JSON list of C-alpha atoms in Angstrom, two decimals:
[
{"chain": "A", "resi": 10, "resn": "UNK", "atom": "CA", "xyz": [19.49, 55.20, 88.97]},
{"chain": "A", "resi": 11, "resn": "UNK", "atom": "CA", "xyz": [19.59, 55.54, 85.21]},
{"chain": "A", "resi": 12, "resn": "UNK", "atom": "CA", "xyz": [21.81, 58.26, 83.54]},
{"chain": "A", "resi": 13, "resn": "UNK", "atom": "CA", "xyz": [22.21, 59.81, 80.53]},
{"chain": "A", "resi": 14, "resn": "UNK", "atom": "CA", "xyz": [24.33, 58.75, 77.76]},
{"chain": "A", "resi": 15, "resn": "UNK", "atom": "CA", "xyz": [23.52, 60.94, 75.11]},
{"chain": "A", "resi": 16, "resn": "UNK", "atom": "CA", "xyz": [26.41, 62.79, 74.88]},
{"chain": "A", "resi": 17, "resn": "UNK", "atom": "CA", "xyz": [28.14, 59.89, 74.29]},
{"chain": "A", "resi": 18, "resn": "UNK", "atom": "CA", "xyz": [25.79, 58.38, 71.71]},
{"chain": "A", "resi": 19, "resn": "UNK", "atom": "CA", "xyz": [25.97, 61.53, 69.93]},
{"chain": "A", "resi": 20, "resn": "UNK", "atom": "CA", "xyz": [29.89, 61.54, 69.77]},
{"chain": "A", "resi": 21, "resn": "UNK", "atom": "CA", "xyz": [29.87, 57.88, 68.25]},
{"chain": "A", "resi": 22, "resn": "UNK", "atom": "CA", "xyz": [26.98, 59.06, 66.05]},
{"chain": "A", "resi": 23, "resn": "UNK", "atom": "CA", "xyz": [29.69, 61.97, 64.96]},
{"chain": "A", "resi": 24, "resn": "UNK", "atom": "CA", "xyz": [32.39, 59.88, 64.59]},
{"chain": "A", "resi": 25, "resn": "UNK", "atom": "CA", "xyz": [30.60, 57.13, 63.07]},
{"chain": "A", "resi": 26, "resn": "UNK", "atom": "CA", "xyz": [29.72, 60.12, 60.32]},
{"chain": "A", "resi": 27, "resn": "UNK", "atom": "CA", "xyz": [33.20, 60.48, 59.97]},
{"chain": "A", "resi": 28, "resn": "UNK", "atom": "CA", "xyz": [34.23, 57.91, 59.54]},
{"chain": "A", "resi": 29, "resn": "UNK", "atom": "CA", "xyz": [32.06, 56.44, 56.78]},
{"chain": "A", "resi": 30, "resn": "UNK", "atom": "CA", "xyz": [31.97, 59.57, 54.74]},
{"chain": "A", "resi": 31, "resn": "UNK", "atom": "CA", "xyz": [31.10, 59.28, 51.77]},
{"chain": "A", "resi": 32, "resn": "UNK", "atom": "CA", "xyz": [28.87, 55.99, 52.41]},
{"chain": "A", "resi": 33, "resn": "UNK", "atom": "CA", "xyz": [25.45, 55.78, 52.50]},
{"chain": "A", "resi": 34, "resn": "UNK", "atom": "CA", "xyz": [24.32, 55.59, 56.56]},
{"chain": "A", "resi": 35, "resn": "UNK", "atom": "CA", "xyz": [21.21, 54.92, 57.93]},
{"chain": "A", "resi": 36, "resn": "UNK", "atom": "CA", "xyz": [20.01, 55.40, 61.22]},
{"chain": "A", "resi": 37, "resn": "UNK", "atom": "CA", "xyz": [19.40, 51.77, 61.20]},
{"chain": "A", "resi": 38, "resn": "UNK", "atom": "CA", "xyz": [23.49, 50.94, 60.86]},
{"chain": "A", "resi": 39, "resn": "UNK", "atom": "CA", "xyz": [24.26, 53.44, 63.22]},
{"chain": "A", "resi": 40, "resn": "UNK", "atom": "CA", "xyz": [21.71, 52.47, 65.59]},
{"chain": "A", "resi": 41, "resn": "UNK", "atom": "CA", "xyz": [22.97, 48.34, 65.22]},
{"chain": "A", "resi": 42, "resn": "UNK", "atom": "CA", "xyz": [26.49, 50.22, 66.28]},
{"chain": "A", "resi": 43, "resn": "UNK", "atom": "CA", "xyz": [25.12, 52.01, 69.26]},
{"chain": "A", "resi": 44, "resn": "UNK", "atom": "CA", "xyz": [22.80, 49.09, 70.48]},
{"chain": "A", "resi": 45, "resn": "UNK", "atom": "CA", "xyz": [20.05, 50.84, 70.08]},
{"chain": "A", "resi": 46, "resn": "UNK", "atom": "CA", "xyz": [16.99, 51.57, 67.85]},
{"chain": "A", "resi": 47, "resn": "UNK", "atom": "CA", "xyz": [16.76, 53.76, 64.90]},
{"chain": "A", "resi": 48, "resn": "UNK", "atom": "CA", "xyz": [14.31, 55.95, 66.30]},
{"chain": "A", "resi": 49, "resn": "UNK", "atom": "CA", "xyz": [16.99, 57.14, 69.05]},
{"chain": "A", "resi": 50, "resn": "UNK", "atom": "CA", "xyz": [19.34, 57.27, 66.65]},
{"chain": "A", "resi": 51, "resn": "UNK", "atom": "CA", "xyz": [16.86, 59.90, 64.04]},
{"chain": "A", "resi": 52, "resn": "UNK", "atom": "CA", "xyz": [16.16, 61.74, 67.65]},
{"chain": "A", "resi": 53, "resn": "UNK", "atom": "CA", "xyz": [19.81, 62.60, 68.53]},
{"chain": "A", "resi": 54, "resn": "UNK", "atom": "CA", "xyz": [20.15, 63.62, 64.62]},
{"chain": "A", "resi": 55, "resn": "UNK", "atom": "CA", "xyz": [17.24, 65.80, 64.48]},
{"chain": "A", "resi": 56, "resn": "UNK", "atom": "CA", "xyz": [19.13, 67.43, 67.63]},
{"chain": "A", "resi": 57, "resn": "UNK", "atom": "CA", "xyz": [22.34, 67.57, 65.77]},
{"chain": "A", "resi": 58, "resn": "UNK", "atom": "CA", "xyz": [20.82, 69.03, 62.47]},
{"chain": "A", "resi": 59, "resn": "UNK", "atom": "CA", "xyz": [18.79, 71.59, 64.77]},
{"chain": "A", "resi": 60, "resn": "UNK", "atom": "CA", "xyz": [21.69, 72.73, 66.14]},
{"chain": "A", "resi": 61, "resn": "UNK", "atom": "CA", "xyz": [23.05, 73.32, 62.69]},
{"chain": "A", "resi": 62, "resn": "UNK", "atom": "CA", "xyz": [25.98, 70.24, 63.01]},
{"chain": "A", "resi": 63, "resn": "UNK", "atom": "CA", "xyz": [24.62, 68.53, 60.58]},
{"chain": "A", "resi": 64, "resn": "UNK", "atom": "CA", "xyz": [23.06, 68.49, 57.60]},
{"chain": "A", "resi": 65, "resn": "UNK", "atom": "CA", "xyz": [20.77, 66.08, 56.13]},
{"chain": "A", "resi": 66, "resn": "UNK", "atom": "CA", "xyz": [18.27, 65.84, 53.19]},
{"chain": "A", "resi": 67, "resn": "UNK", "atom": "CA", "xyz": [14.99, 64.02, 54.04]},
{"chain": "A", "resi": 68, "resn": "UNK", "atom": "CA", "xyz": [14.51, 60.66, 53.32]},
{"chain": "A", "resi": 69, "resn": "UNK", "atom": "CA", "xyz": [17.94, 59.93, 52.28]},
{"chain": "A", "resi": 70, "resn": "UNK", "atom": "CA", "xyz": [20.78, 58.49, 53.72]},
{"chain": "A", "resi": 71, "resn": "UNK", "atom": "CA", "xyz": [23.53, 61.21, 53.61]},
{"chain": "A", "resi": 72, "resn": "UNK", "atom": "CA", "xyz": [24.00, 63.09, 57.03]},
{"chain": "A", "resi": 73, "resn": "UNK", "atom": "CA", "xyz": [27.43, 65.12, 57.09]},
{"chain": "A", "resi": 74, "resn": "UNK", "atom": "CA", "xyz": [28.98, 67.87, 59.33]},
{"chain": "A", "resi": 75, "resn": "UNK", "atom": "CA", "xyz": [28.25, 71.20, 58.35]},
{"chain": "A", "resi": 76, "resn": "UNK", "atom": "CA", "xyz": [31.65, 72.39, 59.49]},
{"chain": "A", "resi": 77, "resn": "UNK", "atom": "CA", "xyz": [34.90, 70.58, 60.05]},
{"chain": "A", "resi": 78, "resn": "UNK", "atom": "CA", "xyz": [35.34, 68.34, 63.30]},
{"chain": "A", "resi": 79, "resn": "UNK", "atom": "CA", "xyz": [38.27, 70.62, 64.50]},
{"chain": "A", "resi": 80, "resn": "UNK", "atom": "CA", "xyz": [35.39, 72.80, 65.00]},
{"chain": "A", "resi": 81, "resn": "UNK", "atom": "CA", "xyz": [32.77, 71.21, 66.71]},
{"chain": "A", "resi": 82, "resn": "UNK", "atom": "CA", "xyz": [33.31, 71.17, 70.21]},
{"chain": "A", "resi": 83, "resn": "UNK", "atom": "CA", "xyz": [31.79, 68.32, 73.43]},
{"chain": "A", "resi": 84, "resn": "UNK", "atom": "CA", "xyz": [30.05, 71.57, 74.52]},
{"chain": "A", "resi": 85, "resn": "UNK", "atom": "CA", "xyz": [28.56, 72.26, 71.04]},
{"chain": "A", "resi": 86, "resn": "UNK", "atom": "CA", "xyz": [27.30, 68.72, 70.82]},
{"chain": "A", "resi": 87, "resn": "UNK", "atom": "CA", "xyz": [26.30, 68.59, 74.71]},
{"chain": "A", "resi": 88, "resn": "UNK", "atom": "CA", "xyz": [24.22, 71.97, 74.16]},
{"chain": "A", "resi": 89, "resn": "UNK", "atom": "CA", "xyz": [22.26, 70.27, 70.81]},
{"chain": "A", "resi": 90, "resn": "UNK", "atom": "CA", "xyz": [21.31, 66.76, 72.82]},
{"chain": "A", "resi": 91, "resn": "UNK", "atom": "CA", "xyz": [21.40, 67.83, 76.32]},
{"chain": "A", "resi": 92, "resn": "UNK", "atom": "CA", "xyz": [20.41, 71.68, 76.36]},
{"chain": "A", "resi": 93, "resn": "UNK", "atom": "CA", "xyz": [21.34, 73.56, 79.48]},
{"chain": "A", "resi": 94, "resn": "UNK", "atom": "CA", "xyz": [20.47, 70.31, 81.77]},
{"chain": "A", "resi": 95, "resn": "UNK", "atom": "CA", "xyz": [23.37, 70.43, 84.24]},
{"chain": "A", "resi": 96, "resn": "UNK", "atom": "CA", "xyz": [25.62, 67.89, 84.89]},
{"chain": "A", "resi": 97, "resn": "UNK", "atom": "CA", "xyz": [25.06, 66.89, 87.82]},
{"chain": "A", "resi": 98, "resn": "UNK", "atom": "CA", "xyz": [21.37, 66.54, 89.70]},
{"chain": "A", "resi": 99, "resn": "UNK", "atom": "CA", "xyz": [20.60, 67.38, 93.66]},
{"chain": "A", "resi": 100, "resn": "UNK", "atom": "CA", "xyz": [18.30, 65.21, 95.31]},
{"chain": "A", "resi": 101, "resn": "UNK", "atom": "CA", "xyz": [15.06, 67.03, 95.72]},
{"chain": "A", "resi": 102, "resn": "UNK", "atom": "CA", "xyz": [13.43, 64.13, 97.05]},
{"chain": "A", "resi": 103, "resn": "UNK", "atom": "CA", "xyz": [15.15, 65.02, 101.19]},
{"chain": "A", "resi": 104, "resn": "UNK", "atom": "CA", "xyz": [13.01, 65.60, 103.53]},
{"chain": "A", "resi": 105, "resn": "UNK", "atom": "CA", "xyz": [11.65, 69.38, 103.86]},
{"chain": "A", "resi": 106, "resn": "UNK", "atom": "CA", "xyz": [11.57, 68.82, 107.88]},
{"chain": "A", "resi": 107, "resn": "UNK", "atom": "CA", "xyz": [15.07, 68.01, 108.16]},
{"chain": "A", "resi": 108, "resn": "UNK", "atom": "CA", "xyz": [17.73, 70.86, 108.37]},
{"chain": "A", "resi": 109, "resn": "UNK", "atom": "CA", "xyz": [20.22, 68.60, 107.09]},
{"chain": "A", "resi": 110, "resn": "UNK", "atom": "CA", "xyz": [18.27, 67.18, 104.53]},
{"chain": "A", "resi": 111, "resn": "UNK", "atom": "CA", "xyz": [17.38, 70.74, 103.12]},
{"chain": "A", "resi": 112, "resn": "UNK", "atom": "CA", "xyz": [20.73, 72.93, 103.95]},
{"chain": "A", "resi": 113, "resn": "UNK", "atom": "CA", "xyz": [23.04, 70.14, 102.70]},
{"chain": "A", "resi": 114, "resn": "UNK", "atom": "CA", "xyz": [21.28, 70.48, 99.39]},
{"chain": "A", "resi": 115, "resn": "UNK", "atom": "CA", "xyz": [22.20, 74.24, 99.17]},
{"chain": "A", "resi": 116, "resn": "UNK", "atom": "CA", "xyz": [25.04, 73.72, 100.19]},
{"chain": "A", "resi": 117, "resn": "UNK", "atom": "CA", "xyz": [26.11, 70.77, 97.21]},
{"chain": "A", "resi": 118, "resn": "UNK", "atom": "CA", "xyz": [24.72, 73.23, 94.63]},
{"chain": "A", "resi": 119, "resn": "UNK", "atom": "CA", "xyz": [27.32, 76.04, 95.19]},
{"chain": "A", "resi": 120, "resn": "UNK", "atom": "CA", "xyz": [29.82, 73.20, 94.72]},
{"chain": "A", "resi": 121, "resn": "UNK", "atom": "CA", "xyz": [27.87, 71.67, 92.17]},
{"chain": "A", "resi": 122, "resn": "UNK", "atom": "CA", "xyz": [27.53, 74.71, 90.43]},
{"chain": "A", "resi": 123, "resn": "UNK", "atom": "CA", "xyz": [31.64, 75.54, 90.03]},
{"chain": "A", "resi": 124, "resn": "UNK", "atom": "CA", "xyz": [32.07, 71.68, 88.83]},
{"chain": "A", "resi": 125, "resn": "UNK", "atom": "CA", "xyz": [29.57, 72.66, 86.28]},
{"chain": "A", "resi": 126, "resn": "UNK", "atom": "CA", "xyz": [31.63, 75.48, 85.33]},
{"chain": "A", "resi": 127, "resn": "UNK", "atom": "CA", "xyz": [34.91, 73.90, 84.74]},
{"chain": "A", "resi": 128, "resn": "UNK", "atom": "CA", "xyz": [33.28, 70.70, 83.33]},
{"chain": "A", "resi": 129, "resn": "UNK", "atom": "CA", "xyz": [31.89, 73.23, 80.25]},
{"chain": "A", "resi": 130, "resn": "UNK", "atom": "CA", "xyz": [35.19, 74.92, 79.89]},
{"chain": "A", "resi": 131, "resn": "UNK", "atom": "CA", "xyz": [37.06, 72.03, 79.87]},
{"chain": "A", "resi": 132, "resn": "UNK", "atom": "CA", "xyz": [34.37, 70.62, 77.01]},
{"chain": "A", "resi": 133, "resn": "UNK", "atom": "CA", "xyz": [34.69, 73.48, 75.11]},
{"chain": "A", "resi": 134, "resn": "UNK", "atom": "CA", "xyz": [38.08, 73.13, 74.45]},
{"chain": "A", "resi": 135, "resn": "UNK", "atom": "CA", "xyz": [38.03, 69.13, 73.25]},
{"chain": "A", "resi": 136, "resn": "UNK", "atom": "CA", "xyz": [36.99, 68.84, 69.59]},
{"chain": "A", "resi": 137, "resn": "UNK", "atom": "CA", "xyz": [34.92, 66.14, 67.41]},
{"chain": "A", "resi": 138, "resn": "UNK", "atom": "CA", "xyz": [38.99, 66.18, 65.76]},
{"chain": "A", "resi": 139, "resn": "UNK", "atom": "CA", "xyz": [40.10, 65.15, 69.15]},
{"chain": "A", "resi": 140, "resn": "UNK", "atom": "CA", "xyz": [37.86, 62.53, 69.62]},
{"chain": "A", "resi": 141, "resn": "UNK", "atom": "CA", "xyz": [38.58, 61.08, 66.64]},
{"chain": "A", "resi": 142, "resn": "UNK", "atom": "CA", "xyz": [42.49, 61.20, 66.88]},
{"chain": "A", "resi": 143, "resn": "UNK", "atom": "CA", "xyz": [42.23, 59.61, 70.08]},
{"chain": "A", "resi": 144, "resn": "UNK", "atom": "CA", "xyz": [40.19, 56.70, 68.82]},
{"chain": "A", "resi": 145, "resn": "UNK", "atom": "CA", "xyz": [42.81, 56.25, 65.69]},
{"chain": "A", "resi": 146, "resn": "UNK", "atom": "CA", "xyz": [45.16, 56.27, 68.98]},
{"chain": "A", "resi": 147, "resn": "UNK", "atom": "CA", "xyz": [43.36, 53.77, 70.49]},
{"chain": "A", "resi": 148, "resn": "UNK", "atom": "CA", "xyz": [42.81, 51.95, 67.65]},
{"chain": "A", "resi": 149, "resn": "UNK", "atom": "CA", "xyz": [46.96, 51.96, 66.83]},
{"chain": "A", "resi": 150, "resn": "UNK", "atom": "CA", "xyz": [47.64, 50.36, 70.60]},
{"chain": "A", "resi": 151, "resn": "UNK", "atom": "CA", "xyz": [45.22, 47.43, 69.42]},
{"chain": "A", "resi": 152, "resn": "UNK", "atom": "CA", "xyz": [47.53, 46.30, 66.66]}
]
């Protein structure tokens, strides 16, 4: 089963912003960061700069926030890369002629629907900031 990790891209794109302010970054050093390709990387930008987080001029290498990372909140970035996709998926695959198969799947999206909930409150409240004082954290412990 593959998942989504664009969420998570998109934080390290942030903080990867961030961090090299003031240097010039192309999608193509990000993306060697990430792992990934450079057209991923432009995608999840476009999203970003859509969403007004960013702002960029066109063909050159100079993203930046558009506001300060104490406030741009998880949600905020979840919302520009992920829209309104939930967090968690039901199985719509069950079998229509089983009662279990059917009613169990009603039944997980009340649930699923609350975890949902607190998930986005909780991700409202953590900040790009946050993020980033935690990795200087992390980075600290190495050393």
């Amino acid at each position: 089963m593959k998942y989504s990790t664009r969420l998570s891209d998109t934080l390290h794109v942030l903080a990867f912003l961030v961090l090299g302010e003031g240097q010039r970054m192309t999608s193509t050093m990000i993306a060697e960061s990430i792992r990934t390709n450079p057209a991923y990387i432009r995608q999840l930008m476009s999203a970003l700069k859509n969403a007004g987080i960013i702002a960029s001029t066109q063909g050159q290498a100079n993203p930046r926030l558009t506001r300060e990372a104490s406030e741009i909140t998880m949600l905020d970035v979840y919302r520009a890369v992920e829209g309104n996709k939930p967090l968690l998926h039901l199985d719509v695959a069950t079998n229509p002629e089983c009662g279990v198969g059917v009613n169990i799947q009603l039944a997980i999206s009340d649930f699923y629907g609350d975890v949902q909930q607190v998930a986005e409150q909780t991700m409202q409240t953590i900040t790009l900031q946050d993020i980033l004082e935690r990795y200087r954290e992390k980075l600290e412990n190495l050393r």
